[in-house]
Short mmCIF file of C-alpha atoms in Angstrom, two decimals:
data_model
loop_
_atom_site.label_atom_id
_atom_site.label_comp_id
_atom_site.label_asym_id
_atom_site.label_seq_id
_atom_site.Cartn_x
_atom_site.Cartn_y
_atom_site.Cartn_z
CA MET A 1 -15.45 -16.18 5.01
CA THR A 2 -13.82 -18.69 2.68
CA ASN A 3 -13.97 -16.90 -0.67
CA ALA A 4 -11.08 -14.64 -1.57
CA PRO A 5 -11.81 -10.93 -1.88
CA THR A 6 -12.70 -9.61 -5.32
CA THR A 7 -10.18 -7.43 -7.12
CA VAL A 8 -10.80 -4.80 -9.77
CA PRO A 9 -11.12 -6.20 -13.31
CA HIS A 10 -8.23 -4.16 -14.72
CA VAL A 11 -5.53 -1.74 -13.53
CA ASP A 12 -3.66 0.54 -15.91
CA LEU A 13 -0.27 0.40 -14.17
CA GLN A 14 0.90 3.61 -15.88
CA ARG A 15 -1.99 5.49 -14.28
CA TYR A 16 -1.42 3.77 -10.91
CA LEU A 17 2.20 4.96 -10.73
CA GLY A 18 3.07 7.98 -8.61
CA THR A 19 2.62 8.87 -4.96
CA TRP A 20 -0.21 7.70 -2.74
CA TYR A 21 -0.90 8.79 0.85
CA GLU A 22 -1.94 6.19 3.40
CA ILE A 23 -5.30 7.24 4.82
CA ALA A 24 -5.98 4.09 6.85
CA ARG A 25 -4.49 0.63 7.39
CA LYS A 26 -4.75 -2.48 9.46
CA PRO A 27 -1.81 -2.96 11.87
CA MET A 28 1.38 -4.56 10.54
CA ARG A 29 4.22 -5.95 12.63
CA HIS A 30 6.87 -4.09 10.63
CA GLU A 31 5.32 -0.63 10.98
CA ASP A 32 4.75 1.06 14.31
CA LYS A 33 1.26 2.28 15.12
CA THR A 34 2.39 5.87 15.56
CA ALA A 35 4.10 6.20 12.16
CA ARG A 36 2.95 9.32 10.33
CA ASP A 37 3.28 10.93 6.91
CA ILE A 38 3.12 7.48 5.32
CA THR A 39 3.39 7.40 1.55
CA ALA A 40 3.87 4.80 -1.16
CA THR A 41 5.48 5.91 -4.40
CA TYR A 42 5.38 3.63 -7.43
CA SER A 43 7.46 3.83 -10.60
CA LEU A 44 8.64 1.36 -13.21
CA ASP A 45 12.12 -0.10 -12.80
CA ASP A 46 14.51 -1.14 -15.58
CA SER A 47 12.94 -4.61 -15.77
CA GLY A 48 9.42 -3.26 -16.21
CA ALA A 49 8.40 -4.26 -12.67
CA VAL A 50 6.95 -1.72 -10.25
CA ARG A 51 9.49 -0.08 -7.95
CA VAL A 52 7.89 0.53 -4.55
CA VAL A 53 9.20 3.19 -2.17
CA ASN A 54 7.38 3.29 1.15
CA ALA A 55 8.24 6.15 3.48
CA CYS A 56 7.11 7.43 6.86
CA ILE A 57 8.18 9.28 9.96
CA ASN A 58 8.66 6.59 12.62
CA GLU A 59 7.95 6.74 16.35
CA ASP A 60 11.42 8.24 16.95
CA GLY A 61 10.66 11.12 14.56
CA ARG A 62 13.06 9.84 11.90
CA VAL A 63 12.32 9.36 8.22
CA GLU A 64 12.19 5.67 7.40
CA VAL A 65 12.26 4.53 3.77
CA VAL A 66 12.06 1.00 2.42
CA GLU A 67 12.32 0.03 -1.23
CA GLY A 68 10.77 -3.02 -2.83
CA GLN A 69 9.46 -4.42 -6.06
CA ALA A 70 5.99 -5.49 -7.16
CA LYS A 71 5.01 -7.66 -10.11
CA PRO A 72 1.54 -8.42 -11.44
CA THR A 73 0.50 -12.06 -11.05
CA ASP A 74 -2.26 -11.96 -13.65
CA ALA A 75 -3.22 -10.06 -16.79
CA SER A 76 -5.60 -7.73 -14.91
CA ASN A 77 -2.74 -6.12 -12.96
CA GLY A 78 -5.17 -6.14 -10.02
CA LYS A 79 -3.17 -8.78 -8.17
CA LEU A 80 0.50 -8.14 -7.49
CA GLU A 81 3.21 -9.75 -5.41
CA VAL A 82 5.53 -7.41 -3.55
CA THR A 83 8.87 -8.01 -1.87
CA PHE A 84 11.06 -5.76 0.23
CA LEU A 85 14.06 -8.07 0.34
CA PRO A 86 17.34 -6.75 -1.06
CA GLU A 87 17.52 -7.24 -4.82
CA GLY A 88 19.92 -10.20 -4.64
CA LEU A 89 17.58 -12.14 -2.33
CA ARG A 90 14.27 -11.62 -4.14
CA TRP A 91 14.45 -15.09 -5.71
CA ILE A 92 13.89 -16.76 -2.31
CA PRO A 93 10.45 -18.44 -2.22
CA PHE A 94 7.79 -17.40 0.30
CA THR A 95 9.20 -13.90 0.72
CA LYS A 96 6.57 -12.07 -1.29
CA GLY A 97 3.33 -10.58 -0.05
CA ASP A 98 0.04 -10.25 -1.87
CA TYR A 99 -1.04 -6.75 -2.92
CA TRP A 100 -4.57 -6.97 -4.28
CA ILE A 101 -6.32 -3.86 -5.58
CA LEU A 102 -9.88 -4.33 -4.31
CA ARG A 103 -11.34 -1.03 -5.46
CA LEU A 104 -10.03 1.83 -7.58
CA ASP A 105 -11.88 4.95 -8.64
CA ALA A 106 -12.06 5.83 -12.34
CA ASP A 107 -9.70 8.80 -11.92
CA TYR A 108 -7.05 6.75 -10.06
CA GLN A 109 -7.32 9.05 -7.03
CA THR A 110 -8.36 6.48 -4.41
CA ALA A 111 -7.43 2.83 -4.00
CA LEU A 112 -8.40 0.11 -1.55
CA VAL A 113 -5.73 -2.56 -1.29
CA GLY A 114 -5.72 -5.82 0.66
CA ASP A 115 -4.60 -9.41 0.70
CA PRO A 116 -6.52 -12.67 0.17
CA ASP A 117 -6.34 -13.59 3.88
CA ARG A 118 -7.87 -10.24 4.90
CA LYS A 119 -4.98 -9.65 7.29
CA TYR A 120 -3.74 -6.47 5.58
CA LEU A 121 -5.68 -3.51 4.25
CA TRP A 122 -4.75 -0.04 3.05
CA LEU A 123 -6.87 2.89 1.98
CA LEU A 124 -4.71 5.06 -0.30
CA HIS A 125 -5.46 8.47 -1.75
CA ARG A 126 -3.56 10.89 -4.00
CA GLN A 127 -4.05 13.70 -1.46
CA PRO A 128 -2.99 13.58 2.22
CA HIS A 129 -6.56 14.04 3.45
CA MET A 130 -9.85 12.51 2.41
CA ASP A 131 -13.44 13.56 3.04
CA ALA A 132 -14.75 11.58 6.04
CA GLY A 133 -17.95 10.51 4.26
CA VAL A 134 -16.07 9.29 1.20
CA GLN A 135 -13.56 7.51 3.43
CA ALA A 136 -16.37 5.77 5.30
CA ALA A 137 -17.90 4.57 2.02
CA TRP A 138 -14.57 3.13 0.84
CA LEU A 139 -13.99 1.37 4.16
CA GLU A 140 -17.52 -0.02 4.01
CA ALA A 141 -16.53 -1.65 0.71
CA ALA A 142 -13.71 -3.39 2.59
CA ARG A 143 -16.10 -4.51 5.33
CA ALA A 144 -18.46 -5.88 2.66
CA GLN A 145 -15.54 -8.02 1.39
CA GLY A 146 -15.02 -9.49 4.86
CA TYR A 147 -12.31 -7.23 6.31
CA ALA A 148 -12.56 -6.52 10.05
CA LEU A 149 -12.05 -2.81 10.63
CA ASP A 150 -12.09 -2.62 14.44
CA ASP A 151 -8.29 -2.25 14.60
CA LEU A 152 -7.92 0.28 11.77
CA ILE A 153 -5.15 2.91 12.12
CA HIS A 154 -5.55 6.40 10.64
CA PRO A 155 -2.04 7.89 10.47
CA GLN A 156 -1.44 11.62 10.72
CA GLN A 157 -0.67 13.20 7.37
CA SER A 158 1.02 16.58 6.96
CA GLY A 159 1.29 16.29 3.18
CA GLN A 160 5.07 15.84 3.23
CA VAL A 161 6.61 13.18 1.00
CA HIS A 162 9.96 11.68 2.06
CA GLN A 163 12.12 9.70 -0.36
CA GLU A 164 15.38 9.30 1.56
CA SER A 165 16.14 8.01 5.03
CA GLU A 166 17.60 10.30 7.64
CA ASN A 167 20.66 8.41 8.81
CA PRO A 168 21.59 9.11 12.42
CA ALA A 169 25.16 10.34 12.89
#
């Protein structure tokens, strides 16, 4: 498939802010397959960009938190670039990833997010659990846009939200 996926026509960033639970995702090299209680929390930083705080419980049972920044790349706010480099290094080229909002319900309760190469995909929801039929319909929308779903991961969700790392002694 050569055409890029289609994003939503407009995202109200104020409504998109807050905590989202990861319901499903394609594998990523920087996140182990057994990670659980995965959340993404978005807020505005002092510069007006989106502060991203991703948290999970890793395979060792420890809370892992990473902070980044996302900025819209067009007026729709449906296409963003995100970086997780330390603040002083965010100017380095080729260190940002695409975060494209492919589908978003009218109440901002469910979001389907991917990238133009169809390598990454996330199904996010405001609650830790999602009806299986509704989930299947949202994932079918990803498949219709050319995403392969055979390697999809469905992390365990307890409903806990972690904002700070547990530093080993």
